[in-house]
Short mmCIF file of C-alpha atoms in Angstrom, two decimals:
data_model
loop_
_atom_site.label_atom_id
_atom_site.label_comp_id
_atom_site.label_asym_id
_atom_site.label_seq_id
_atom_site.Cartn_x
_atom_site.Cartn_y
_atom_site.Cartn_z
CA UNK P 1 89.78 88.82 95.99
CA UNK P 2 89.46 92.37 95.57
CA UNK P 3 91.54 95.34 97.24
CA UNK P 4 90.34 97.09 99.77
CA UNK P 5 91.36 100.71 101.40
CA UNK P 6 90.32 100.54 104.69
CA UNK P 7 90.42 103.87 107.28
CA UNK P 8 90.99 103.29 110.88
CA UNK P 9 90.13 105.59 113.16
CA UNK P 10 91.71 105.10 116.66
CA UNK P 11 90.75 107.43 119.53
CA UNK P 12 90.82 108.14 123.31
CA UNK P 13 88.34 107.09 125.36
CA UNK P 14 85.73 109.94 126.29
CA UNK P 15 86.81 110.74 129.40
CA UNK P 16 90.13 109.40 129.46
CA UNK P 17 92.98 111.82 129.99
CA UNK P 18 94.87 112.92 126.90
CA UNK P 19 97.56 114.12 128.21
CA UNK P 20 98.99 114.87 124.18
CA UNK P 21 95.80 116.37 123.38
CA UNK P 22 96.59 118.84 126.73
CA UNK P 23 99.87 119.67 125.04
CA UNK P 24 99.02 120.08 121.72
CA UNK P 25 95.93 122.99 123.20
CA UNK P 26 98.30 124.34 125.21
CA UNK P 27 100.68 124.89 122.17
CA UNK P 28 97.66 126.56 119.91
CA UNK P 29 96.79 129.25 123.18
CA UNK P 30 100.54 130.15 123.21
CA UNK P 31 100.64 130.52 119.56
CA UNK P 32 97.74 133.25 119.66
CA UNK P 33 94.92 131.25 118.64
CA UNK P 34 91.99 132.02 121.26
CA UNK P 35 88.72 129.69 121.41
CA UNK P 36 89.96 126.15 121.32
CA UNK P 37 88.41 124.17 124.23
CA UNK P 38 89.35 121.08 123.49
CA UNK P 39 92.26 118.81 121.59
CA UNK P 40 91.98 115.09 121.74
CA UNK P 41 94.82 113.06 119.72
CA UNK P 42 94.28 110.08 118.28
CA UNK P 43 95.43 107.61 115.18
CA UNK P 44 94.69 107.31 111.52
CA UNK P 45 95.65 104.06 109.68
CA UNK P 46 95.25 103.79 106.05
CA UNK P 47 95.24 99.78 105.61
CA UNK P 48 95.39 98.56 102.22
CA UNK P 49 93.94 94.65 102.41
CA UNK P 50 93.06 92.08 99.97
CA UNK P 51 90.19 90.41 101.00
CA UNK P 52 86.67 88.35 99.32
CA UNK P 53 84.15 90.99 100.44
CA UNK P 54 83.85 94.50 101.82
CA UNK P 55 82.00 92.97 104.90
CA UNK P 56 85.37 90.57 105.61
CA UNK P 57 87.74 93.25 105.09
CA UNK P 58 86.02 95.52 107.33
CA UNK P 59 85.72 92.41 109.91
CA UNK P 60 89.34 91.51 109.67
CA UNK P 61 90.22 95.72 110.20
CA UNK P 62 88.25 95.32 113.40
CA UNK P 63 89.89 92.37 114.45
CA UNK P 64 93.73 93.82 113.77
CA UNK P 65 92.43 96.65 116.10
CA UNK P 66 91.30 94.57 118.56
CA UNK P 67 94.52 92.26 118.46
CA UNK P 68 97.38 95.23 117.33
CA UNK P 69 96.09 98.35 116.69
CA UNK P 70 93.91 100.24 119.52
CA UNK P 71 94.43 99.63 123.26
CA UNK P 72 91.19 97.80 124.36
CA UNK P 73 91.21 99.88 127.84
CA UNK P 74 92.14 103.27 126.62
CA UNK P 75 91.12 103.27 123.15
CA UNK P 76 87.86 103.33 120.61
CA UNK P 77 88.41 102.13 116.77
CA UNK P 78 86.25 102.82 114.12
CA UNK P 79 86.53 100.53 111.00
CA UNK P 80 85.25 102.10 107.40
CA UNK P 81 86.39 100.82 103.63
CA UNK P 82 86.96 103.96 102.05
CA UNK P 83 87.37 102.39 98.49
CA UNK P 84 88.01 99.26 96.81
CA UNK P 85 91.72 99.71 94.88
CA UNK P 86 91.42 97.01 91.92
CA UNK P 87 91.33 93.31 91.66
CA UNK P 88 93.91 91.83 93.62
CA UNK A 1 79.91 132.76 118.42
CA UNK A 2 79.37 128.70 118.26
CA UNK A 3 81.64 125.94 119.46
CA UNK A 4 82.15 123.63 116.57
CA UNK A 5 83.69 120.08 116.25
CA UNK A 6 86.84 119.65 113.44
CA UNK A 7 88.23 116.77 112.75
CA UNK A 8 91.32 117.10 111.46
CA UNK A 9 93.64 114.60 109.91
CA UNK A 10 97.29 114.94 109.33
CA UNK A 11 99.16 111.97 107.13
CA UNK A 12 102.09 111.09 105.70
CA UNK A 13 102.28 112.20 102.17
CA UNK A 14 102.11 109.92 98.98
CA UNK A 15 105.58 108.48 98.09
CA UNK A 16 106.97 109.14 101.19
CA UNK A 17 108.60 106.31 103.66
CA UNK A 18 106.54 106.18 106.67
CA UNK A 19 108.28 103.65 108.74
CA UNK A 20 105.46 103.35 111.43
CA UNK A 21 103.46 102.13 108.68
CA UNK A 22 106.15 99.78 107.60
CA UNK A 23 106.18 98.38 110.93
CA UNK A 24 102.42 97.82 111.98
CA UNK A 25 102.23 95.91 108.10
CA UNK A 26 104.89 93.66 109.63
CA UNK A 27 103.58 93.00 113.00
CA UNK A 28 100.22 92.37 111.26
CA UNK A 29 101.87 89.79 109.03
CA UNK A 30 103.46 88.33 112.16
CA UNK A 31 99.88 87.53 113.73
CA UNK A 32 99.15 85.51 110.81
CA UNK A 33 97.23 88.05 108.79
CA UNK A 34 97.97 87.70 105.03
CA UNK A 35 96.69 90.21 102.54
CA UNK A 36 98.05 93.48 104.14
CA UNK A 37 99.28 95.38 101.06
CA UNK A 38 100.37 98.29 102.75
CA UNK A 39 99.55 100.43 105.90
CA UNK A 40 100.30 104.37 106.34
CA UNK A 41 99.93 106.19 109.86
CA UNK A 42 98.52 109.44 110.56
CA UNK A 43 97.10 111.63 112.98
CA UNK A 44 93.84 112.06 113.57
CA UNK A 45 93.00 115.21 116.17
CA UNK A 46 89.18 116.43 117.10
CA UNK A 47 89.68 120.25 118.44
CA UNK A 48 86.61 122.26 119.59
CA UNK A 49 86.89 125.63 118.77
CA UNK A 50 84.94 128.41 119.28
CA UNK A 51 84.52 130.78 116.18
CA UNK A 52 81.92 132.68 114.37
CA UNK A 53 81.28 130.74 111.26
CA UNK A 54 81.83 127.31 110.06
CA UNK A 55 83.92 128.61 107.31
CA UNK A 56 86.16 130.55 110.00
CA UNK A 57 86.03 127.56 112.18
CA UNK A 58 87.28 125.57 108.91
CA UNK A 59 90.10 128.27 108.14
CA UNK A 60 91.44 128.53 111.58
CA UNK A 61 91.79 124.60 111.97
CA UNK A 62 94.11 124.60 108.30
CA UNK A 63 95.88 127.53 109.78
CA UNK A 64 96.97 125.56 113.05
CA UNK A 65 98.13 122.63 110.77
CA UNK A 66 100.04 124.66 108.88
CA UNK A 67 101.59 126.72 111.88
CA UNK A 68 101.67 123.57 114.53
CA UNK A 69 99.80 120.49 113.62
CA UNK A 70 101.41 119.25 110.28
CA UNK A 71 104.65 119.09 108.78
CA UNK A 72 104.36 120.69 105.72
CA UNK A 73 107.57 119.18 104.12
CA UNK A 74 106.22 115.34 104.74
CA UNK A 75 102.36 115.44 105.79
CA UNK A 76 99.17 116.44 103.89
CA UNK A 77 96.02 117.67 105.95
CA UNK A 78 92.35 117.45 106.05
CA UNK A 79 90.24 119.59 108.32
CA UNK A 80 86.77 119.00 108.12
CA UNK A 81 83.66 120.30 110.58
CA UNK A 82 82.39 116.97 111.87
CA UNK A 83 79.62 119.47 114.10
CA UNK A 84 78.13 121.93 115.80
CA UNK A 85 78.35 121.43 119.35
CA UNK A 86 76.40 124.21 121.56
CA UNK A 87 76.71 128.29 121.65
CA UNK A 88 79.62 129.21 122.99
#
């Protein structure tokens, strides 16, 4: 069993309304800054996991998101092992 | 003038309590998955701006997190150009 750091990525659907993406562009015009088109808002987990392999700790990240972690009508996840952390 | 793609992620820094975190480790737990050392919960936000250069495109994006998008007291950033998207 080794340690892994995995980073999940959890985003709105293309397409989807993002209605704290809106806000948060809105916010940056009214503070001066010219040029942004578009803000979309979405989550970053940092998952530290002991698991036998890379390949089954990324596979048990993508089934948390699927289960817990992203919204399977409004959301995309993105699964990557950033590093392994030590033996566990 | 281009339109570029940052990425831009905001977390919670080393050392500190993030709760959210806290929780999701416990739900996980709670649907049976074992191994979950720790989890930490950030932001993850993908502006298109419009700017000159990739390296004003770059400076603008840390400037919003320190003026808006971060707290600077409890959250490190990251802004990095994921692309180039078209001439703006």
């Amino acid at each position: 069993m080794k340690r892994y750091h995995l980073e999940v990525r959890v985003k709105p659907r293309p397409g989807l309304l993002d209605p704290q993406g809106k806000a948060v562009a809105h916010a940056l015009s009214d503070l001066g800054y010219a040029g942004v088109a578009d803000v979309r808002v979405g989550k970053i987990l940092d998952v530290e996991l002991d698991a036998p392999s890379e390949t089954e700790a990324r596979e048990r990240g993508e089934e948390m998101c699927r289960k817990l972690l992203a919204n399977p009508v409004t959301e995309d996840f993105e699964v990557t092992v950033a590093g392994i952390l030590e033996d566990a």
